[in-house]
Short mmCIF file of C-alpha atoms in Angstrom, two decimals:
data_model
loop_
_atom_site.label_atom_id
_atom_site.label_comp_id
_atom_site.label_asym_id
_atom_site.label_seq_id
_atom_site.Cartn_x
_atom_site.Cartn_y
_atom_site.Cartn_z
CA GLY A 1 -45.85 40.20 -19.61
CA SER A 2 -42.74 41.66 -18.17
CA SER A 3 -39.42 42.56 -19.63
CA SER A 4 -35.84 42.80 -18.45
CA SER A 5 -32.84 45.00 -19.25
CA ALA A 6 -31.52 42.00 -21.08
CA ALA A 7 -34.57 41.96 -23.30
CA SER A 8 -33.83 45.39 -24.72
CA SER A 9 -30.48 44.25 -26.11
CA VAL A 10 -31.65 41.24 -28.10
CA ALA A 11 -31.93 41.21 -31.88
CA SER A 12 -31.93 38.72 -34.72
CA SER A 13 -30.53 38.53 -38.21
CA ALA A 14 -31.47 36.52 -41.28
CA ALA A 15 -30.56 32.85 -41.15
CA SER A 16 -27.18 31.59 -42.26
CA SER A 17 -26.41 28.32 -44.00
CA SER A 18 -23.62 27.18 -41.72
CA ALA A 19 -22.93 27.18 -38.03
CA GLY A 20 -20.00 29.08 -36.65
CA PRO A 21 -18.85 31.99 -34.47
CA TYR A 22 -20.07 35.49 -35.29
CA PRO A 23 -20.05 36.69 -38.01
CA ASN A 24 -19.60 33.42 -39.85
CA GLY A 25 -22.83 31.55 -39.32
CA ASN A 26 -24.65 32.47 -36.11
CA ASP A 27 -28.07 33.89 -36.62
CA PHE A 28 -29.31 35.21 -33.21
CA PHE A 29 -27.47 38.16 -31.72
CA SER A 30 -27.48 40.32 -28.62
CA PHE A 31 -26.31 44.01 -28.63
CA ASP A 32 -25.71 46.67 -26.03
CA ILE A 33 -27.93 49.57 -27.18
CA SER A 34 -27.50 51.77 -24.08
CA ASN A 35 -25.60 54.17 -26.30
CA THR A 36 -27.56 54.35 -29.51
CA SER A 37 -24.78 56.15 -31.34
CA GLN A 38 -22.42 53.24 -30.66
CA ILE A 39 -24.25 49.92 -30.69
CA ARG A 40 -22.02 47.16 -29.36
CA TYR A 41 -22.15 43.44 -30.20
CA LEU A 42 -22.27 41.17 -27.14
CA HIS A 43 -22.93 37.58 -28.11
CA SER A 44 -24.54 35.27 -30.70
CA LEU A 45 -25.93 31.78 -31.08
CA TYR A 46 -26.58 29.42 -33.97
CA ILE A 47 -30.27 28.64 -34.13
CA GLY A 48 -30.59 27.45 -37.71
CA GLY A 49 -33.00 30.03 -39.11
CA VAL A 50 -34.75 32.78 -37.16
CA LYS A 51 -37.98 34.29 -38.46
CA GLY A 52 -39.43 35.96 -35.39
CA VAL A 53 -38.39 37.08 -31.83
CA SER A 54 -40.47 37.79 -28.72
CA VAL A 55 -39.23 38.32 -25.13
CA PHE A 56 -40.89 37.53 -21.79
CA GLY A 57 -38.89 38.22 -18.66
CA THR A 58 -35.44 36.66 -19.17
CA ALA A 59 -36.41 34.34 -22.08
CA ALA A 60 -36.44 34.95 -25.83
CA TYR A 61 -38.86 32.91 -27.92
CA LEU A 62 -37.74 32.37 -31.52
CA ALA A 63 -39.71 31.22 -34.47
CA THR A 64 -37.37 29.05 -36.50
CA THR A 65 -37.22 27.13 -39.80
CA VAL A 66 -35.75 24.01 -38.17
CA ASP A 67 -37.99 20.93 -38.59
CA ASN A 68 -39.55 19.67 -35.30
CA SER A 69 -37.89 22.59 -33.49
CA GLU A 70 -39.93 25.55 -34.76
CA LEU A 71 -39.93 27.26 -31.33
CA ALA A 72 -36.52 27.83 -29.77
CA VAL A 73 -36.11 29.29 -26.28
CA VAL A 74 -33.04 31.18 -25.15
CA ASN A 75 -32.09 32.45 -21.68
CA ILE A 76 -31.10 36.12 -22.07
CA THR A 77 -30.47 36.90 -18.40
CA HIS A 78 -26.89 37.62 -19.33
CA PRO A 79 -27.00 38.96 -22.94
CA GLU A 80 -23.19 38.65 -23.13
CA ALA A 81 -23.48 34.88 -22.51
CA MET A 82 -26.88 33.70 -23.86
CA VAL A 83 -27.80 30.06 -23.26
CA SER A 84 -30.18 27.88 -25.31
CA LEU A 85 -32.86 26.34 -23.05
CA GLY A 86 -34.27 23.98 -25.68
CA VAL A 87 -36.82 23.67 -28.48
CA LYS A 88 -40.46 22.74 -29.06
CA ALA A 89 -42.10 21.35 -32.16
CA GLY A 90 -44.38 23.83 -33.83
CA GLY A 91 -45.11 22.51 -37.30
CA SER A 92 -43.16 19.30 -37.78
CA THR A 93 -41.81 20.24 -41.25
CA GLN A 94 -43.49 23.68 -41.57
CA ASP A 95 -41.55 26.81 -40.73
CA GLY A 96 -42.35 28.85 -37.66
CA THR A 97 -43.12 32.35 -38.97
CA SER A 98 -43.42 34.62 -35.88
CA THR A 99 -43.97 34.63 -32.12
CA ALA A 100 -45.93 36.72 -29.61
CA VAL A 101 -45.98 36.53 -25.81
CA GLY A 102 -48.74 37.22 -23.27
CA PRO A 103 -48.45 36.86 -19.49
CA SER A 104 -49.06 33.11 -19.67
CA THR A 105 -48.99 32.13 -23.33
CA VAL A 106 -46.51 32.03 -26.21
CA LEU A 107 -48.01 32.09 -29.70
CA LEU A 108 -46.13 30.55 -32.59
CA GLY A 109 -47.29 31.25 -36.13
CA VAL A 110 -46.90 28.25 -38.45
CA GLN A 111 -46.68 28.05 -42.23
CA LYS A 112 -49.38 26.36 -44.24
CA THR A 113 -48.62 22.89 -45.62
CA ALA A 114 -48.84 22.06 -49.29
CA VAL A 115 -52.03 20.12 -48.72
CA GLY A 116 -53.36 21.31 -45.38
CA ASN A 117 -53.93 24.27 -43.15
CA GLY A 118 -51.69 26.78 -41.43
CA ARG A 119 -52.01 27.22 -37.68
CA THR A 120 -51.05 29.14 -34.61
CA ARG A 121 -49.66 26.95 -31.78
CA LEU A 122 -50.16 28.12 -28.22
CA PHE A 123 -47.75 27.10 -25.46
CA ASP A 124 -48.13 27.50 -21.70
CA VAL A 125 -45.50 29.82 -20.12
CA ARG A 126 -46.91 30.85 -16.79
CA ASN A 127 -43.34 30.48 -15.54
CA PRO A 128 -40.94 32.30 -17.98
CA GLY A 129 -38.60 29.91 -19.68
CA MET A 130 -39.31 26.65 -21.45
CA PRO A 131 -43.02 26.09 -22.11
CA SER A 132 -44.69 23.54 -19.89
CA SER A 133 -44.34 19.91 -21.01
CA VAL A 134 -47.36 19.03 -18.91
CA VAL A 135 -49.93 21.58 -20.07
CA GLY A 136 -50.74 22.05 -23.82
CA PRO A 137 -49.71 22.94 -26.40
CA TRP A 138 -52.92 23.79 -28.28
CA ASP A 139 -53.57 24.62 -31.94
CA TYR A 140 -55.73 27.16 -33.63
CA THR A 141 -56.26 26.48 -37.34
CA SER A 142 -55.86 29.63 -39.42
CA SER A 143 -56.38 27.97 -42.80
CA GLY A 144 -53.68 30.10 -44.49
CA SER A 145 -50.18 30.45 -43.04
CA SER A 146 -50.04 32.51 -39.90
CA VAL A 147 -47.73 35.08 -41.41
CA ARG A 148 -47.47 37.22 -38.28
CA VAL A 149 -49.08 36.95 -34.80
CA ALA A 150 -49.67 39.34 -31.96
CA THR A 151 -51.57 39.39 -28.67
CA ASP A 152 -52.93 41.90 -26.18
CA PRO A 153 -51.26 42.41 -22.77
CA THR A 154 -53.72 40.12 -21.04
CA ALA A 155 -53.34 37.26 -23.54
CA CYS A 156 -57.09 37.30 -24.02
CA TYR A 157 -56.90 37.75 -27.79
CA ALA A 158 -54.63 36.63 -30.58
CA PHE A 159 -54.37 38.76 -33.72
CA ILE A 160 -53.32 36.74 -36.78
CA ALA A 161 -52.21 38.01 -40.18
CA SER A 162 -52.98 35.13 -42.55
CA ASP A 163 -52.11 34.65 -46.22
CA TRP A 164 -55.61 33.38 -46.80
CA PHE A 165 -57.03 36.56 -48.34
CA THR A 166 -60.67 36.17 -47.31
CA GLN A 167 -59.58 35.97 -43.63
CA SER A 168 -56.42 38.05 -43.85
CA LEU A 169 -56.95 39.36 -40.32
CA GLN A 170 -58.27 36.99 -37.67
CA VAL A 171 -59.16 37.94 -34.10
CA VAL A 172 -59.14 34.89 -31.90
CA LYS A 173 -60.18 34.47 -28.24
CA ILE A 174 -57.35 32.47 -26.62
CA ASN A 175 -58.53 32.49 -23.00
CA PRO A 176 -58.61 29.64 -22.37
CA ALA A 177 -56.05 28.50 -24.91
CA SER A 178 -57.53 25.01 -24.99
CA THR A 179 -60.64 26.38 -26.76
CA ALA A 180 -59.22 29.05 -29.04
CA THR A 181 -62.13 30.48 -30.96
CA LEU A 182 -62.40 32.79 -33.97
CA LEU A 183 -64.30 35.94 -32.97
CA GLN A 184 -64.00 37.97 -36.15
CA SER A 185 -62.18 38.03 -39.44
CA TYR A 186 -61.54 40.77 -41.98
CA THR A 187 -61.17 40.68 -45.76
CA PRO A 188 -59.09 43.65 -47.03
CA SER A 189 -60.99 46.11 -49.17
CA PRO A 190 -60.55 46.92 -52.00
CA ALA A 191 -59.74 43.53 -53.43
CA ASP A 192 -56.37 44.65 -54.74
CA SER A 193 -55.12 45.47 -51.23
CA GLY A 194 -52.38 42.79 -51.44
CA ASN A 195 -51.41 39.98 -49.13
CA ALA A 196 -51.06 40.15 -45.33
CA LYS A 197 -47.53 41.07 -44.22
CA SER A 198 -47.51 42.26 -40.63
CA ILE A 199 -49.60 42.97 -37.53
CA PHE A 200 -49.01 45.01 -34.37
CA HIS A 201 -51.15 45.72 -31.30
CA ALA A 202 -50.48 49.03 -29.42
CA PRO A 203 -51.65 48.50 -25.82
CA GLY A 204 -51.58 52.16 -24.84
CA SER A 205 -54.15 53.17 -27.46
CA ASP A 206 -55.71 49.72 -27.88
CA ARG A 207 -55.28 49.96 -31.62
CA LEU A 208 -54.47 47.14 -34.04
CA PHE A 209 -52.27 47.90 -37.03
CA PHE A 210 -52.56 45.48 -39.91
CA ALA A 211 -50.33 45.83 -42.99
CA THR A 212 -50.67 44.25 -46.36
CA SER A 213 -48.27 44.51 -49.28
CA LYS A 214 -50.11 47.63 -50.42
CA ARG A 215 -52.08 49.15 -47.45
CA LEU A 216 -52.09 49.79 -43.76
CA PHE A 217 -55.36 49.26 -41.86
CA ILE A 218 -56.01 50.53 -38.33
CA PHE A 219 -58.70 49.01 -36.10
CA ALA A 220 -60.28 50.10 -32.81
CA PRO A 221 -61.97 47.61 -30.42
CA ALA A 222 -65.62 46.87 -30.97
CA ALA A 223 -68.14 48.38 -28.55
CA GLY A 224 -69.32 46.20 -25.70
CA SER A 225 -67.72 44.18 -22.90
CA SER A 226 -64.71 41.95 -23.34
CA ALA A 227 -65.32 38.33 -24.33
CA CYS A 228 -62.73 37.23 -21.80
CA PRO A 229 -63.33 36.49 -18.12
#
């Protein structure tokens, strides 16, 4: 993926219960951080509950708690005047939990239902902005809630932190997204390691950092050729 100067100035806060101008309700903010000793507020929007933020080019992709609008897309070309581009359904009535962006794919983690599975929804974004309405989206079932999601720079793999303990870490081949396939899963050891909380892939070192409520696990890639084309 690529990034813009606008991307470096975007941040999010916890959700607020009522809409209104900053600071009385809006829950997605942009800041000028060119001078880190004097961070300056630029603009804000009311989304309705933000739980995750990813940026690709001049678009921000937000995981939200809004029913049937769990993925919100915002144009951040001008961070002092951000514009909502629209929304996509991610879980119907289940909260979006996090987002991750590859060069052609947006991943949206989705909460588990009371009686069913959690999932990660994959959207086509070969052109930055709103996901394609013609291609996809596709779903990968993660059983537990997809608490946090990440991807590698080529969008070959998705890394999913799930609240299903026996598959707390799931490595999924997402190229092509239409046939997302589980490659490997990991059960934290020892058994009292706690629940999955976060995940991060560091492209430079090709290391995966997986955090539970009690421990941090670090993984290196397995030997052998890539499973992607």
